[in-house]
Coordinates of C-alpha atoms and ligand atoms in Angstrom, one line a residue:
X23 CA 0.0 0.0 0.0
X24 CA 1.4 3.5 -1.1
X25 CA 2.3 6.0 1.7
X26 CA -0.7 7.9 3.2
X27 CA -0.1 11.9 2.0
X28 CA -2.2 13.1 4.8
X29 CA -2.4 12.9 8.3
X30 CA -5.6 13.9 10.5
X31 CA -5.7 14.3 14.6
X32 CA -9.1 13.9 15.8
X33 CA -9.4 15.3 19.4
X34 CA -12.2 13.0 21.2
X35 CA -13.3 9.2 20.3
X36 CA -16.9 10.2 20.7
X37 CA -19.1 9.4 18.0
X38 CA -18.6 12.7 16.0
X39 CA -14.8 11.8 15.8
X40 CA -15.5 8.4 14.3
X41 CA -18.3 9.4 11.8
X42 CA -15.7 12.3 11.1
X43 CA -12.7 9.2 11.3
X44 CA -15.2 6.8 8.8
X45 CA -15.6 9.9 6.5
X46 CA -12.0 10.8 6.0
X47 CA -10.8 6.9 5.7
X48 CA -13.1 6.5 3.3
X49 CA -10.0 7.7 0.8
X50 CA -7.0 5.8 0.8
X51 CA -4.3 8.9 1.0
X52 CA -5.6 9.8 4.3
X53 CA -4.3 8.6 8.2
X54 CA -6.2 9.0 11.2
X55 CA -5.0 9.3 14.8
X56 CA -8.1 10.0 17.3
X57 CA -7.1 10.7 21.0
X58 CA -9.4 10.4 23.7
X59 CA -8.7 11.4 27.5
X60 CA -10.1 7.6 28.6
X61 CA -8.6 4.3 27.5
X62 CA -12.7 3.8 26.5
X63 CA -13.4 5.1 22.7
X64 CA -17.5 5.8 21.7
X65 CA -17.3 8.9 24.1
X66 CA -21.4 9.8 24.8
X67 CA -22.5 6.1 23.2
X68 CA -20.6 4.8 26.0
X69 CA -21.1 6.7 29.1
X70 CA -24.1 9.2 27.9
X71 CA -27.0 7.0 25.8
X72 CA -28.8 4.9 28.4
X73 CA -27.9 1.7 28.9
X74 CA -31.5 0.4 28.8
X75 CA -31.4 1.6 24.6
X76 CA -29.6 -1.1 23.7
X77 CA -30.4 -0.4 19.9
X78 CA -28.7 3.0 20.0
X79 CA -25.7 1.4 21.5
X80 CA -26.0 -0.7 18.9
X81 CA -24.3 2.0 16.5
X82 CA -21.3 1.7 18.6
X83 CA -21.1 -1.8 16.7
X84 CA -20.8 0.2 13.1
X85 CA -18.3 2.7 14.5
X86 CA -16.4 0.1 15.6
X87 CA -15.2 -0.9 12.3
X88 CA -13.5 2.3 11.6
X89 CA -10.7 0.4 13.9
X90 CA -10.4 -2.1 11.7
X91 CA -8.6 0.0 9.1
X92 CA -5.1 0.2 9.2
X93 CA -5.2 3.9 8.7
X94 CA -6.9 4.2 11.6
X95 CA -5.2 4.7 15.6
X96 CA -6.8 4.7 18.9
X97 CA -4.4 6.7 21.4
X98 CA -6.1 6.5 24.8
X99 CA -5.1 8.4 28.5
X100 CA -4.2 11.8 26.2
X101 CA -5.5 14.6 27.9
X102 CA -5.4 17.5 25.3
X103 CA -4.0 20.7 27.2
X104 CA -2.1 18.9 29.6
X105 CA -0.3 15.9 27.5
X106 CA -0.6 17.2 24.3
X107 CA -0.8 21.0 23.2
X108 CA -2.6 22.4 20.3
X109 CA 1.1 23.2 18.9
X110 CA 2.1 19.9 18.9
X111 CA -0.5 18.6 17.1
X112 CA -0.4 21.4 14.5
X113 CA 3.1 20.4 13.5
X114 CA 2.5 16.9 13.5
X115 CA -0.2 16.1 11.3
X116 CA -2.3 18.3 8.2
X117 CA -5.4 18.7 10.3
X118 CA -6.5 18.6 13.6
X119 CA -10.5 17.9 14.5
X120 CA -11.7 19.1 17.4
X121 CA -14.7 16.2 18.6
X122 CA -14.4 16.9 22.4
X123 CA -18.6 17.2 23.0
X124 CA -19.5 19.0 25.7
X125 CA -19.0 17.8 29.1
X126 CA -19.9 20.4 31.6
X127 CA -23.9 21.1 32.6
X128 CA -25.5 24.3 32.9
X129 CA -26.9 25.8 36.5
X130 CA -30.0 26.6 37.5
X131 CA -28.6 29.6 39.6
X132 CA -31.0 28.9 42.6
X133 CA -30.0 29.0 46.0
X134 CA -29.2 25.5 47.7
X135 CA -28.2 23.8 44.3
X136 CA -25.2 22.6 45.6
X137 CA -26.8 20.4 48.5
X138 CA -26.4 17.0 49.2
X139 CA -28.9 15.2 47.1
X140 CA -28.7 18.3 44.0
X141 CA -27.2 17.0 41.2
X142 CA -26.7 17.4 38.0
X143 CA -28.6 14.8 35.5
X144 CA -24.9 14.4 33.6
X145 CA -23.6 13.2 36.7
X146 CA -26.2 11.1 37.8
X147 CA -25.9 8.9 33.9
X148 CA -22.5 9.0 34.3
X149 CA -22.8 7.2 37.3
X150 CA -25.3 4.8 35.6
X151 CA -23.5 4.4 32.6
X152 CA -20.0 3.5 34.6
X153 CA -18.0 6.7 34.0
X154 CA -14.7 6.2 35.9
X155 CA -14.6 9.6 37.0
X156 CA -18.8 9.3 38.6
X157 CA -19.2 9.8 42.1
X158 CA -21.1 7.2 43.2
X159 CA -25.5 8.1 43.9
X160 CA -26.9 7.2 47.1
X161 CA -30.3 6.2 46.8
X162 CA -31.0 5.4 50.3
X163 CA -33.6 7.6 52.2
X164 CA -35.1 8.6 48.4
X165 CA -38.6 8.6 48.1
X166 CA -39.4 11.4 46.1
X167 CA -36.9 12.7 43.3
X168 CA -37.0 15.5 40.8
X169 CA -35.8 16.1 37.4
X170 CA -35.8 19.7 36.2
X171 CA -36.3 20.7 32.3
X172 CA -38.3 18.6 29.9
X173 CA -36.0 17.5 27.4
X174 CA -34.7 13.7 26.5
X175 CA -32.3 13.8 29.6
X176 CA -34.5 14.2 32.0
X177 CA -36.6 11.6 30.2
X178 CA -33.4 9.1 30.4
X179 CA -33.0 10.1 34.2
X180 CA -37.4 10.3 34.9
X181 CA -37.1 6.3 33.5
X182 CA -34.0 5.0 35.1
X183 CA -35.7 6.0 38.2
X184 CA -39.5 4.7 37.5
X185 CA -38.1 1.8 36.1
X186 CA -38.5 -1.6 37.4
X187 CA -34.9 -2.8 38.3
X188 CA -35.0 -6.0 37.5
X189 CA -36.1 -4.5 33.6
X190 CA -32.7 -3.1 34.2
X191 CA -30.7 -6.2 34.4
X192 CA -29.9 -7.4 31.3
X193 CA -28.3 -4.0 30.7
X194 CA -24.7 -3.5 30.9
X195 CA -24.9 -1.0 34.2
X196 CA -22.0 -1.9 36.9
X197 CA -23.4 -4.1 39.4
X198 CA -23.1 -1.1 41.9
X199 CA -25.4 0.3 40.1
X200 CA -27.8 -1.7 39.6
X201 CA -27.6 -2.9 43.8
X202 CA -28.1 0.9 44.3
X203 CA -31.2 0.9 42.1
X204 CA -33.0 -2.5 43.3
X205 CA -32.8 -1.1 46.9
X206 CA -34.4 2.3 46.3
X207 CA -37.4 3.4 47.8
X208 CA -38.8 5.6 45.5
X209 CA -42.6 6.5 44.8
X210 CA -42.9 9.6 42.9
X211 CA -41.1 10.9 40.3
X212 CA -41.6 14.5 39.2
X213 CA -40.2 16.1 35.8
X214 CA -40.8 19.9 35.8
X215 CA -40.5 22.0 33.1
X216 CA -40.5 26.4 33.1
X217 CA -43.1 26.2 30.0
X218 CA -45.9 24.2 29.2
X219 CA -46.2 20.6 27.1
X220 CA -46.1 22.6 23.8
X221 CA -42.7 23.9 24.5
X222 CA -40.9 20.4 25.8
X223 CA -37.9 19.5 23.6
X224 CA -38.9 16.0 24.3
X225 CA -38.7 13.6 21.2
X226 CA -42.2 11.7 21.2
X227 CA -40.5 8.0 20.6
X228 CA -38.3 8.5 24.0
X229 CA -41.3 10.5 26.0
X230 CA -44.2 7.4 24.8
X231 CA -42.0 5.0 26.2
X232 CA -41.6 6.6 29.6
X233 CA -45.3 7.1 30.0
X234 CA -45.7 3.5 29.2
X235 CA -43.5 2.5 31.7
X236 CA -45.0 -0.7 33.3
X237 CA -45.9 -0.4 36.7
X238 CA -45.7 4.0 36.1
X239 CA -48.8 6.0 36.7
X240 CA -48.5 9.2 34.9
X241 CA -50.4 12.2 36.1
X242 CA -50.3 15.7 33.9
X243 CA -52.7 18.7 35.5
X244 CA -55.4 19.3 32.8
X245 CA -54.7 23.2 33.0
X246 CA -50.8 22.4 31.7
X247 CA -53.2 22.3 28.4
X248 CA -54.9 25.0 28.4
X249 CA -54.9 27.7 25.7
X250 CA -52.8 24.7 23.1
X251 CA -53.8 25.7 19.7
X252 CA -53.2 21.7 18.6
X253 CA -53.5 22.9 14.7
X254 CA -50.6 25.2 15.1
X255 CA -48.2 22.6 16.2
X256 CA -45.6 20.8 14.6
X257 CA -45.6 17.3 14.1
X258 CA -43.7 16.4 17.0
X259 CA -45.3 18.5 19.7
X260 CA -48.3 17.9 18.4
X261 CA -47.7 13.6 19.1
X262 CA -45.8 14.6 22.6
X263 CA -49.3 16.3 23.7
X264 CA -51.1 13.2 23.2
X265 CA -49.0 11.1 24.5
X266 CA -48.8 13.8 27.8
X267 CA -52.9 13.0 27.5
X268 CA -53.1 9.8 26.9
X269 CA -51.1 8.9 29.5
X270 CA -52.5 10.8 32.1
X271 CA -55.8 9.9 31.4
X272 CA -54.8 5.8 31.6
X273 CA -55.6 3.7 35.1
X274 CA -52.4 1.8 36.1
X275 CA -53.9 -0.2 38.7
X276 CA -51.6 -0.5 42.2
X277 CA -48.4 1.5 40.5
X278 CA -45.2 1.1 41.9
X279 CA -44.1 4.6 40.8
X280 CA -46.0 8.0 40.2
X281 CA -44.9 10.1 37.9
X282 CA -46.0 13.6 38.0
X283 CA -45.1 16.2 34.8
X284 CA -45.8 19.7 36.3
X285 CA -45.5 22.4 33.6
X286 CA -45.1 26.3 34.0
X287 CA -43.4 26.0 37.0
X288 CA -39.8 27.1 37.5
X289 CA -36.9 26.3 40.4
X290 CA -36.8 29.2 43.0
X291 CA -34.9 27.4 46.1
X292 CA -33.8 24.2 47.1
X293 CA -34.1 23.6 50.8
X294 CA -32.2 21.1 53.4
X295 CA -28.9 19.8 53.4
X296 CA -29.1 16.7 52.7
X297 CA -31.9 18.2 50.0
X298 CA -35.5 17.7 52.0
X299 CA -37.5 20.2 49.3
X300 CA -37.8 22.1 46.2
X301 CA -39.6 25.2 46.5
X302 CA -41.1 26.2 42.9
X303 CA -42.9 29.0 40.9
X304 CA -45.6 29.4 38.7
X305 CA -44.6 30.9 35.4
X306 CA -46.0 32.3 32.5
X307 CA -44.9 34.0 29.5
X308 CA -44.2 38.3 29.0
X309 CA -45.4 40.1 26.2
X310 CA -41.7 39.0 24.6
X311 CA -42.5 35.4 25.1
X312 CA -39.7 35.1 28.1
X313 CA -40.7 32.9 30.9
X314 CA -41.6 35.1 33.7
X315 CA -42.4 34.2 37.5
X316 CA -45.8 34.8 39.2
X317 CA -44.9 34.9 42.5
X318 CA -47.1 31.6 43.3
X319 CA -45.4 29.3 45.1
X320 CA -44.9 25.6 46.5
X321 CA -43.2 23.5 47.9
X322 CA -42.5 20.0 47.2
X323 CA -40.8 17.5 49.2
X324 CA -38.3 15.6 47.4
X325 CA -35.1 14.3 48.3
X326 CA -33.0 13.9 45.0
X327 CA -33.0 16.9 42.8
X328 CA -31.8 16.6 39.2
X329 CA -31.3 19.7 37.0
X330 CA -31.5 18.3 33.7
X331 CA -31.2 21.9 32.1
X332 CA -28.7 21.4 28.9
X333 CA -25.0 20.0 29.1
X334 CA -21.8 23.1 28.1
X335 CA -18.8 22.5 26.7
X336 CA -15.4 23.4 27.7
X337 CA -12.6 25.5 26.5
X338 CA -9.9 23.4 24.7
X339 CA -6.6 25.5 26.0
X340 CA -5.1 27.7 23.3
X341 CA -8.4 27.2 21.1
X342 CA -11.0 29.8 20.0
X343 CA -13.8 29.6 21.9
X344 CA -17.4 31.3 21.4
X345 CA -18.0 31.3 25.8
X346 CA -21.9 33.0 25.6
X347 CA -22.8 30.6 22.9
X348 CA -20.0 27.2 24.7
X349 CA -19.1 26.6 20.9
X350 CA -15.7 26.6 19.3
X351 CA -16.5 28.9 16.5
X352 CA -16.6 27.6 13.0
X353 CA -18.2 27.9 9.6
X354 CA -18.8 25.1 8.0
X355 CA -16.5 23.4 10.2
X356 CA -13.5 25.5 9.7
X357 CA -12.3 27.1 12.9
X358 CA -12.8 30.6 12.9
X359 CA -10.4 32.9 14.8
X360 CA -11.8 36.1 14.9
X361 CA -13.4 36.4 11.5
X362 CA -10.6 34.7 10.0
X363 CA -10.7 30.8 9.4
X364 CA -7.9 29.4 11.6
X365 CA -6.0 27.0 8.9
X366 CA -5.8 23.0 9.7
X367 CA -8.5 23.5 12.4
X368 CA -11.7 22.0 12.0
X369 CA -14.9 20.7 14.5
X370 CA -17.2 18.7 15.1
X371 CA -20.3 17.7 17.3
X372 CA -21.2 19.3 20.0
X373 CA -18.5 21.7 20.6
X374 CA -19.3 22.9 16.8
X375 CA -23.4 23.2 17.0
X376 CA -23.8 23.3 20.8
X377 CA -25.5 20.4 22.5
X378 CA -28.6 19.5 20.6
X379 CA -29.7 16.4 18.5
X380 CA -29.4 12.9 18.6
X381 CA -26.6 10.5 17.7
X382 CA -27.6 10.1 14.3
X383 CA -26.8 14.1 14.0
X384 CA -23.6 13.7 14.0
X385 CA -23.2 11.8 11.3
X386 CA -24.2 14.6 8.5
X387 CA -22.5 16.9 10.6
X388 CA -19.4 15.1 10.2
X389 CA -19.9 15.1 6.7
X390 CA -20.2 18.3 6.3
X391 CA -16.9 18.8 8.2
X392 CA -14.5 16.4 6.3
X393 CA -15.7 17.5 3.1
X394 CA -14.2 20.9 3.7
X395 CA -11.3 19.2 5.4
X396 CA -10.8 17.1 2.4
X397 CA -10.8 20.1 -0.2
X398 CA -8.7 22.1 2.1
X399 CA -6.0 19.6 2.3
X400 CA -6.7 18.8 -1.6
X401 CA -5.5 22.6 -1.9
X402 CA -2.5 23.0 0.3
X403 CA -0.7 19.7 0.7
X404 CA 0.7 17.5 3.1
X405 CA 3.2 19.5 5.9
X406 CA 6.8 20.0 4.7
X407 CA 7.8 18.0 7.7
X408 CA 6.0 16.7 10.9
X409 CA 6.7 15.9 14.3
X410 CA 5.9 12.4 15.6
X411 CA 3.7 13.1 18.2
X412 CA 3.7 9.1 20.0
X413 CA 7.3 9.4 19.3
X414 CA 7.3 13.2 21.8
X415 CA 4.8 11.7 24.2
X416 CA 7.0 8.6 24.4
X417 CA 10.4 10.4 25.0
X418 CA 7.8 12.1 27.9
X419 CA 7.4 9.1 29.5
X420 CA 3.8 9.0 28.3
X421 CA 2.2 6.0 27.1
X422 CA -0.9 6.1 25.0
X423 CA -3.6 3.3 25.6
X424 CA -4.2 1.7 22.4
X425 CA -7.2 -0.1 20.4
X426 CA -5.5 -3.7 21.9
X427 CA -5.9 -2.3 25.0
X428 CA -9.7 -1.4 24.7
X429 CA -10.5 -4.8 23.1
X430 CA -8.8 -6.2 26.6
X431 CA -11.2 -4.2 28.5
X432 CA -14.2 -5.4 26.4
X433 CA -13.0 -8.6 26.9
X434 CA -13.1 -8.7 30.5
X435 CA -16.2 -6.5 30.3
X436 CA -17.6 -9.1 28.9
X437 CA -16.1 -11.9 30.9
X438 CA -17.8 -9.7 34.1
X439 CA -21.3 -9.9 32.2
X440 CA -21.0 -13.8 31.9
X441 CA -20.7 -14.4 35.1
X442 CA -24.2 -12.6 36.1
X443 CA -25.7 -14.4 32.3
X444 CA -25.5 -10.5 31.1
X445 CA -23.9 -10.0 27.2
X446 CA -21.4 -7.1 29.5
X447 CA -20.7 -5.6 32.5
X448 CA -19.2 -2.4 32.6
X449 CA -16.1 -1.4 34.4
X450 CA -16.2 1.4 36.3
X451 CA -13.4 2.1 38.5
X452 CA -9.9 3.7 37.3
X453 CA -7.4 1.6 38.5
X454 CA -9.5 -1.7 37.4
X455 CA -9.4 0.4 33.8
X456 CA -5.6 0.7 34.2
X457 CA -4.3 -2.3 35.1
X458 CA -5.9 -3.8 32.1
X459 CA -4.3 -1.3 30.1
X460 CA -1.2 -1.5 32.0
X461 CA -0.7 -5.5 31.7
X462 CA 1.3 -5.0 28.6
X463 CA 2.8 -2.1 29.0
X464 CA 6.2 -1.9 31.4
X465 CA 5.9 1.7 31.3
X466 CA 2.4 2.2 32.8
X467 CA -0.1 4.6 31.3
X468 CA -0.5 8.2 32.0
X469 CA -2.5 8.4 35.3
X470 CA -5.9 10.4 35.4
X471 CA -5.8 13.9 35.7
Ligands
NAP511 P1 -32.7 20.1 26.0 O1 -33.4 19.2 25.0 O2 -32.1 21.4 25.5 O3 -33.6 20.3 27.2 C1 -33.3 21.2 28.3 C2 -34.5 21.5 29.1 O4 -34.1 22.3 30.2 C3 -35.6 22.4 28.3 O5 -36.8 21.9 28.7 C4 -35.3 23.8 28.9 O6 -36.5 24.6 28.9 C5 -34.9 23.5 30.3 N1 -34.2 24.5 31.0 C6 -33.1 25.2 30.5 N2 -32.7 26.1 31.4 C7 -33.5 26.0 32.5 C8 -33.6 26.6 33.7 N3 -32.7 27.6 34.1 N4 -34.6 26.3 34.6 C9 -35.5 25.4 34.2 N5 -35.5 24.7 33.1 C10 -34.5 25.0 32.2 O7 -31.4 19.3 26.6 P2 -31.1 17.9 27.1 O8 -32.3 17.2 27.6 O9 -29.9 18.0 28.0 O10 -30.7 17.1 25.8 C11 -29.5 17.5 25.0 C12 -29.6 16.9 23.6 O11 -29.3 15.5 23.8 C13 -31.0 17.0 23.0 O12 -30.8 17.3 21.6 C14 -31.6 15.7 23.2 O13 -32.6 15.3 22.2 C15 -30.4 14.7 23.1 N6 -30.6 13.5 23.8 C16 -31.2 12.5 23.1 C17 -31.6 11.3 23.7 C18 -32.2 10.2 22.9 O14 -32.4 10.3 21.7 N7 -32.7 9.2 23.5 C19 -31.3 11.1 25.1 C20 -30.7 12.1 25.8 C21 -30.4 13.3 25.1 P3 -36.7 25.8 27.8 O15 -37.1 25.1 26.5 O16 -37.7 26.6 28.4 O17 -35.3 26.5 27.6

């Protein structure tokens, strides 16, 4: 096989890196190194869809194959910013991708939020989908639990919860997990969102199958749909309005869980610490169509409060960053610096459009991006010369994980699944991650940050 001209970093192994990694491998001339902060590749497949949608962790079976290429390299435990700099990966290969998501949440900016028991929803999934940095989620004295906004994260969060646990099993969730979830107490859930059912960014498939979650009655106050002009609804509000009315006007006899949507209400104060209440306010809309408080309040007693309000995205050090809008800038996934396009610098995902739209989004985004990547390196060549960055992280005493090294983890993933008649277990814990990375490697991988 000839020489590869060109050589792309991509900066995050989630699944806009690999669509992005598929796209570009899809020509013969072109290399691919994708670094990822874990030894774990599939990023938000991994540790953000839930485990219980086993059909959209399915696609992490597709992007697997983009391993299988020989122009393609998994390089695992790089942190960018701290074990590789922007500069370094500028002179060592033609472009560099940034696919780093977003991992931060927003606020709500309510007194209390930082109580025991208030948490965001991203860190309660990572603790359910076995993120080695999680802390781990006490359940015990949880009877009542909120979720805050009324988008498909707090539906993930709303259904873990109402769920059944032994519906749970067959998932891959650490066994932690799932002990955590099998003891819990809980018998209301409550998802609460600042405008009514018309407004929800919900997408019907994901909120249908939480209101028909066995053993879940669903209650919705028949004022939430008052004044909805049906007719002037799109398609999918439209079905995510009868679903909110079917389901609340369906009898589950003896429920196990309630499940209470209460719309036009907004957080005002969390109270207790541990967390013992949420007090709340009725909203409405101002002439401008901003969500505006009444003044009416109440209280409700809860004892897990999750603010599932959007995720944010991080500054990459030493790249542009748009901080009202959490976005590196770009057009057309070019990186902008300024108003100028910053050369060899493309994104992404999330960190290019901000944090909306489903997996399956990412894959014309990425599209979009290597096309321009493509042309661009179809106009100015390969670099004179470049720097071997394994060779620089190597002479550092750094040791990338490697594709081998993930497949070892699978493998004992799955080894832990058999042994509880599951397909996988995850791993969840750091040093269990390292060792298996670190039994072929004399020089031990880069620790955590
Ligand atoms: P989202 O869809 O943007 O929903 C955020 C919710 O939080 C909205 O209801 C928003 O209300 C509300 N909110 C924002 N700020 C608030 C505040 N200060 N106080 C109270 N409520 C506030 O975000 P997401 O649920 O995090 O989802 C992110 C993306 O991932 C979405 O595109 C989602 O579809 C996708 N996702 C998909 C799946 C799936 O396909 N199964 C699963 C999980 C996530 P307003 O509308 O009033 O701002």
């Amino acid at each position: 096989m000839p020489e590869p001209r060109y050589r792309v970093a991509i900066v995050g192994a989630g699944p806009s890196g690999l669509f992005a990694a598929q796209f570009l491998t899809a020509r013969d001339d072109v290399e691919v190194d994708i670094f990822d902060r874990l030894p774990t590749p599939y990023g938000l497949l991994r540790y953000g869809v839930a485990p219980d949608h086993t059909s959209i962790k399915s696609v992490a079976n597709a992007l697997a194959r983009v391993f299988n290429s020989p122009a393609v390299r998994f390089l695992g435990l790089v942190s960018f910013g701290r074990d590789v700099t922007r500069e370094e990966l500028l002179a060592s290969y033609d472009a560099v991708i940034y696919a780093v998501g977003a991992s931060e949440d927003l606020r709500m900016g309510v007194p209390g939020e930082d109580a025991a028991g208030s948490r965001s929803a991203r860190e309660f999934v990572a603790w359910y989908s076995g993120h080695p940095d999680a802390e781990p989620q006490s359940l015990h004295g949880v009877t009542q639990a909120v979720a805050i906004g009324v988008g498909n994260v707090a539906v993930d969060v709303a259904r873990i919860l109402a769920k059944e646990p032994l519906a749970l099993d067959l998932t891959d969730m650490p066994e932690d997990v799932l002990a955590e979830l099998r003891r819990a107490t809980l018998t209301d859930v409550w998802v609460i969102g600042r405008r009514g059912p018309q407004h929800a960014s919900f997408t019907t498939t994901e909120l249908r199958e939480l209101c028909r979650t066995p053993g879940v009655q669903v209650s919705v106050e028949e004022s939430a749909f008052d004044g909805i002009d049906e007719a002037a609804l799109d398609r999918r509000t439209r079905a995510n309005v009868a679903v909110l009315r079917e389901a609340s006007e369906t009898v589950v006899a003896d429920p196990r869980v309630r499940l209470h949507f209460l719309f036009w209400r907004r957080p005002v104060a969390l109270h207790g610490d541990p967390v013992s209440g949420l007090l709340i306010e009725r909203t409405g809309l101002d002439a401008e169509g901003r969500v505006t408080g009444t003044g009416v309040t109440e209280e409700l007693d809860v004892q897990l409060v999750l603010r599932a309000i959007g995720y944010r995205a991080v500054r990459l050090p030493g790249v542009p960053f748009d901080e009202p809008l959490g976005v590196i800038p770009s057009t057309q996934g070019r990186v902008l610096d300024g108003a100028a396009v910053a050369p060899r610098e493309y994104v992404v995902g999330w960190i290019k459009r901000g944090p909306i739209g489903v997996i399956g989004t990412n894959k014309s985004d990425a599209r979009e991006t290597v096309e321009h990547v493509l042309a661009d390196l179809d106009g100015l060549g390969p670099l004179p010369t470049r720097v071997d960055v394994v060779e620089a992280l190597t002479a550092r005493g750094l040791a990338p994980s490697s594709f081998d090294d993930w497949r070892r983890i699978e493998a004992a993933e799955a080894n832990r699944g058999a042994s509880h008649e599951r397909e996988r277990m995850k791993i969840e814990a750091w040093h269990e991650l390292l060792d298996l990375v670190q039994r072929e490697r004399p020089g031990g991988p880069i620790p955590p940050a």
